[in-house]
Amino acid sequence: MTAETAVHPLRHSVFRAVLLTRMFSALTGGFYNVPIMWWVLERTGSGALIASVGLVSALAGLIAAPIGGVVADRGRKRLLIQATYIVDALLLLTMALLVLTGHMQIAFVFPLLAVTSFVAALRGPASAVLVPLILPRAVYQQGNALMSLTGSLASLGGYALAGTATGFVGVHGAMLIGATLLLGAIVTLMFVPEPSITPAASSAPEAAAPSGPGFFEGLKVVIANPLVLCTFGVTILLNLVLIPLEVTLAPFARSLGAGAREFGWLSASISVGQVIGMIVLSSYQIPRPWLALVSGTFGIAVSIAALSVTSSLGQALGLLAVAGFSAAVMNVQLSVVSQLHIPPAVMGRAYGVMASLSSAIQPIGYAGAALLLSWLPLHTIFAIIGGLLFLAASAWLHPTLRLGFSKPMAAAATD
């Protein structure tokens, strides 16, 4: 299963099954959020309450991510993923039954979605480890790109389908459809053998058996590898800088004389660019990952900075699509870096810590966005974001990163 034969990932039957599981899982996301959020809005009419529900879910995920890393390293990864899908399906069935019988209460929503987010975060590290354990090193990039592409397309489609289903068959009907999709993921995983860590992959000292609290063990793994540490540090900085962009698009659409429909287009254009980027990366192997990271980061910086002088909707859509494309190029390479430089035996904990810290930075970013929107005009905010991204992009020029990427990143492809 880990042979170095560098055939395209889609020719690996196990990877195809994992990809199908990813599709079912991503489709289900919309069938969680759309029906329950709509139900809350119908019952209370409060947008603030919906935001509170989202906050509770985020906090549950933040707590669970490092725990999921420990469980992924110590136990059977496929079984863990399958168990979390079963819990998710049971939660959806429970909510559907409560809604159908009229026993659903607002107070129930918080713990139910908190458990759902907790379970999803437990699953995250184990899911992330699957790609490097079932594919040869030479095709990590294509494998990551295909996983991201499948997840993005299924997530976009899932939300649209969930909204349509909620309108036609009601909240409980949409939840039942979501539970059925999860059943598809559970069944598909039965065709995925439990991945094993080869002795060669686990011979490094860092790959020793887990000991101690998961968060700190995972943090040690990240800190022990200078390339991974520096790369992750730059990623955190990029996320912090880019978070304000999300909340500026609605007022930006208004400043262009557009409405809610055009605001949706602006948001979707980033996803369109990402999808195009992942399609390219799923079929083309980038020979120099460091150059891809530098180009991707500078591409985002130029695109966002250019929004400060943009006066038409068409230009804004194009610039945001370029930013999405650049982000896809950068994110896939970041995944490859982690998978190639973190020992498989401790990869779950490392992923759990990185996911947890990435989530923890979001409230700071949103607070900063609120301050910027209250003090500065939009064109100035875009210029500031672009300038900060230029500074972040310059971090890739640091010798530790440049020299680290100068080493071969994957085994040579063979026929």
mmCIF file of N, CA and C in Angstrom, residues 12-61:
data_model
loop_
_atom_site.group_PDB
_atom_site.id
_atom_site.type_symbol
_atom_site.label_atom_id
_atom_site.label_comp_id
_atom_site.label_asym_id
_atom_site.label_seq_id
_atom_site.Cartn_x
_atom_site.Cartn_y
_atom_site.Cartn_z
ATOM 1 N N HIS A 12 -5.018 4.295 -7.625
ATOM 2 C CA HIS A 12 -4.958 3.539 -6.375
ATOM 3 C C HIS A 12 -6.389 3.273 -5.898
ATOM 4 N N SER A 13 -6.783 2.022 -5.833
ATOM 5 C CA SER A 13 -8.160 1.693 -5.457
ATOM 6 C C SER A 13 -8.481 2.154 -4.038
ATOM 7 N N VAL A 14 -7.512 2.036 -3.121
ATOM 8 C CA VAL A 14 -7.752 2.469 -1.748
ATOM 9 C C VAL A 14 -7.956 3.974 -1.691
ATOM 10 N N PHE A 15 -7.137 4.709 -2.434
ATOM 11 C CA PHE A 15 -7.294 6.168 -2.443
ATOM 12 C C PHE A 15 -8.638 6.561 -3.027
ATOM 13 N N ARG A 16 -9.100 5.858 -4.039
ATOM 14 C CA ARG A 16 -10.415 6.172 -4.611
ATOM 15 C C ARG A 16 -11.512 5.995 -3.571
ATOM 16 N N ALA A 17 -11.398 4.958 -2.755
ATOM 17 C CA ALA A 17 -12.396 4.744 -1.701
ATOM 18 C C ALA A 17 -12.343 5.868 -0.669
ATOM 19 N N VAL A 18 -11.125 6.287 -0.299
ATOM 20 C CA VAL A 18 -10.977 7.406 0.646
ATOM 21 C C VAL A 18 -11.555 8.682 0.047
ATOM 22 N N LEU A 19 -11.323 8.890 -1.246
ATOM 23 C CA LEU A 19 -11.846 10.079 -1.928
ATOM 24 C C LEU A 19 -13.363 10.081 -1.920
ATOM 25 N N LEU A 20 -13.962 8.917 -2.152
ATOM 26 C CA LEU A 20 -15.424 8.808 -2.128
ATOM 27 C C LEU A 20 -15.963 9.076 -0.726
ATOM 28 N N THR A 21 -15.252 8.588 0.277
ATOM 29 C CA THR A 21 -15.646 8.862 1.661
ATOM 30 C C THR A 21 -15.602 10.348 1.953
ATOM 31 N N ARG A 22 -14.554 10.998 1.451
ATOM 32 C CA ARG A 22 -14.416 12.446 1.623
ATOM 33 C C ARG A 22 -15.590 13.192 0.991
ATOM 34 N N MET A 23 -16.036 12.725 -0.160
ATOM 35 C CA MET A 23 -17.171 13.349 -0.830
ATOM 36 C C MET A 23 -18.443 13.235 0.009
ATOM 37 N N PHE A 24 -18.723 12.039 0.501
ATOM 38 C CA PHE A 24 -19.913 11.843 1.334
ATOM 39 C C PHE A 24 -19.854 12.732 2.585
ATOM 40 N N SER A 25 -18.676 12.787 3.217
ATOM 41 C CA SER A 25 -18.517 13.570 4.438
ATOM 42 C C SER A 25 -18.734 15.059 4.176
ATOM 43 N N ALA A 26 -18.131 15.574 3.099
ATOM 44 C CA ALA A 26 -18.259 17.001 2.796
ATOM 45 C C ALA A 26 -19.691 17.361 2.406
ATOM 46 N N LEU A 27 -20.364 16.480 1.699
ATOM 47 C CA LEU A 27 -21.767 16.723 1.355
ATOM 48 C C LEU A 27 -22.623 16.853 2.606
ATOM 49 N N THR A 28 -22.293 16.075 3.624
ATOM 50 C CA THR A 28 -23.107 16.057 4.837
ATOM 51 C C THR A 28 -23.006 17.359 5.622
ATOM 52 N N GLY A 29 -21.885 18.088 5.474
ATOM 53 C CA GLY A 29 -21.701 19.319 6.239
ATOM 54 C C GLY A 29 -22.861 20.280 6.102
ATOM 55 N N GLY A 30 -23.343 20.452 4.884
ATOM 56 C CA GLY A 30 -24.467 21.343 4.667
ATOM 57 C C GLY A 30 -25.744 20.851 5.310
ATOM 58 N N PHE A 31 -25.893 19.528 5.387
ATOM 59 C CA PHE A 31 -27.115 18.958 5.966
ATOM 60 C C PHE A 31 -27.101 18.996 7.487
ATOM 61 N N TYR A 32 -25.978 19.356 8.085
ATOM 62 C CA TYR A 32 -25.939 19.683 9.511
ATOM 63 C C TYR A 32 -26.318 21.137 9.715
ATOM 64 N N ASN A 33 -25.562 22.012 9.052
ATOM 65 C CA ASN A 33 -25.647 23.439 9.361
ATOM 66 C C ASN A 33 -26.921 24.108 8.856
ATOM 67 N N VAL A 34 -27.278 23.857 7.596
ATOM 68 C CA VAL A 34 -28.415 24.573 7.010
ATOM 69 C C VAL A 34 -29.734 24.261 7.728
ATOM 70 N N PRO A 35 -30.113 22.982 7.907
ATOM 71 C CA PRO A 35 -31.406 22.723 8.550
ATOM 72 C C PRO A 35 -31.485 23.249 9.985
ATOM 73 N N ILE A 36 -30.426 23.010 10.771
ATOM 74 C CA ILE A 36 -30.520 23.404 12.177
ATOM 75 C C ILE A 36 -30.459 24.914 12.340
ATOM 76 N N MET A 37 -29.635 25.593 11.526
ATOM 77 C CA MET A 37 -29.590 27.050 11.606
ATOM 78 C C MET A 37 -30.922 27.655 11.162
ATOM 79 N N TRP A 38 -31.533 27.070 10.154
ATOM 80 C CA TRP A 38 -32.829 27.558 9.693
ATOM 81 C C TRP A 38 -33.890 27.333 10.765
ATOM 82 N N TRP A 39 -33.820 26.193 11.421
ATOM 83 C CA TRP A 39 -34.779 25.911 12.487
ATOM 84 C C TRP A 39 -34.629 26.929 13.623
ATOM 85 N N VAL A 40 -33.383 27.232 14.003
ATOM 86 C CA VAL A 40 -33.144 28.222 15.060
ATOM 87 C C VAL A 40 -33.686 29.584 14.643
ATOM 88 N N LEU A 41 -33.437 29.970 13.399
ATOM 89 C CA LEU A 41 -33.906 31.271 12.926
ATOM 90 C C LEU A 41 -35.430 31.336 12.910
ATOM 91 N N GLU A 42 -36.105 30.251 12.486
ATOM 92 C CA GLU A 42 -37.567 30.230 12.474
ATOM 93 C C GLU A 42 -38.147 30.319 13.878
ATOM 94 N N ARG A 43 -37.497 29.672 14.834
ATOM 95 C CA ARG A 43 -38.027 29.643 16.197
ATOM 96 C C ARG A 43 -37.754 30.935 16.962
ATOM 97 N N THR A 44 -36.623 31.569 16.683
ATOM 98 C CA THR A 44 -36.225 32.724 17.505
ATOM 99 C C THR A 44 -36.142 34.036 16.728
ATOM 100 N N GLY A 45 -35.876 33.965 15.431
ATOM 101 C CA GLY A 45 -35.670 35.177 14.649
ATOM 102 C C GLY A 45 -34.399 35.914 15.020
ATOM 103 N N SER A 46 -33.497 35.262 15.740
ATOM 104 C CA SER A 46 -32.294 35.912 16.250
ATOM 105 C C SER A 46 -31.055 35.474 15.478
ATOM 106 N N GLY A 47 -30.449 36.435 14.786
ATOM 107 C CA GLY A 47 -29.181 36.153 14.131
ATOM 108 C C GLY A 47 -28.056 35.997 15.138
ATOM 109 N N ALA A 48 -28.145 36.709 16.257
ATOM 110 C CA ALA A 48 -27.109 36.611 17.291
ATOM 111 C C ALA A 48 -27.060 35.208 17.884
ATOM 112 N N LEU A 49 -28.230 34.587 18.022
ATOM 113 C CA LEU A 49 -28.265 33.236 18.569
ATOM 114 C C LEU A 49 -27.595 32.255 17.618
ATOM 115 N N ILE A 50 -27.788 32.465 16.321
ATOM 116 C CA ILE A 50 -27.124 31.619 15.338
ATOM 117 C C ILE A 50 -25.609 31.755 15.464
ATOM 118 N N ALA A 51 -25.150 33.006 15.642
ATOM 119 C CA ALA A 51 -23.716 33.229 15.830
ATOM 120 C C ALA A 51 -23.210 32.522 17.088
ATOM 121 N N SER A 52 -24.042 32.511 18.136
ATOM 122 C CA SER A 52 -23.660 31.835 19.380
ATOM 123 C C SER A 52 -23.524 30.337 19.167
ATOM 124 N N VAL A 53 -24.435 29.778 18.379
ATOM 125 C CA VAL A 53 -24.357 28.351 18.066
ATOM 126 C C VAL A 53 -23.049 28.049 17.339
ATOM 127 N N GLY A 54 -22.694 28.921 16.370
ATOM 128 C CA GLY A 54 -21.443 28.740 15.652
ATOM 129 C C GLY A 54 -20.233 28.835 16.563
ATOM 130 N N LEU A 55 -20.284 29.736 17.540
ATOM 131 C CA LEU A 55 -19.174 29.895 18.476
ATOM 132 C C LEU A 55 -18.991 28.645 19.332
ATOM 133 N N VAL A 56 -20.110 28.092 19.815
ATOM 134 C CA VAL A 56 -20.036 26.871 20.622
ATOM 135 C C VAL A 56 -19.413 25.733 19.816
ATOM 136 N N SER A 57 -19.825 25.628 18.564
ATOM 137 C CA SER A 57 -19.268 24.579 17.703
ATOM 138 C C SER A 57 -17.772 24.765 17.512
ATOM 139 N N ALA A 58 -17.347 26.020 17.295
ATOM 140 C CA ALA A 58 -15.927 26.300 17.088
ATOM 141 C C ALA A 58 -15.110 25.960 18.325
ATOM 142 N N LEU A 59 -15.630 26.295 19.502
ATOM 143 C CA LEU A 59 -14.908 26.004 20.736
ATOM 144 C C LEU A 59 -14.772 24.498 20.964
ATOM 145 N N ALA A 60 -15.831 23.758 20.654
ATOM 146 C CA ALA A 60 -15.771 22.299 20.798
ATOM 147 C C ALA A 60 -14.712 21.706 19.878
ATOM 148 N N GLY A 61 -14.646 22.216 18.656
ATOM 149 C CA GLY A 61 -13.630 21.744 17.720
ATOM 150 C C GLY A 61 -12.228 22.081 18.172
#
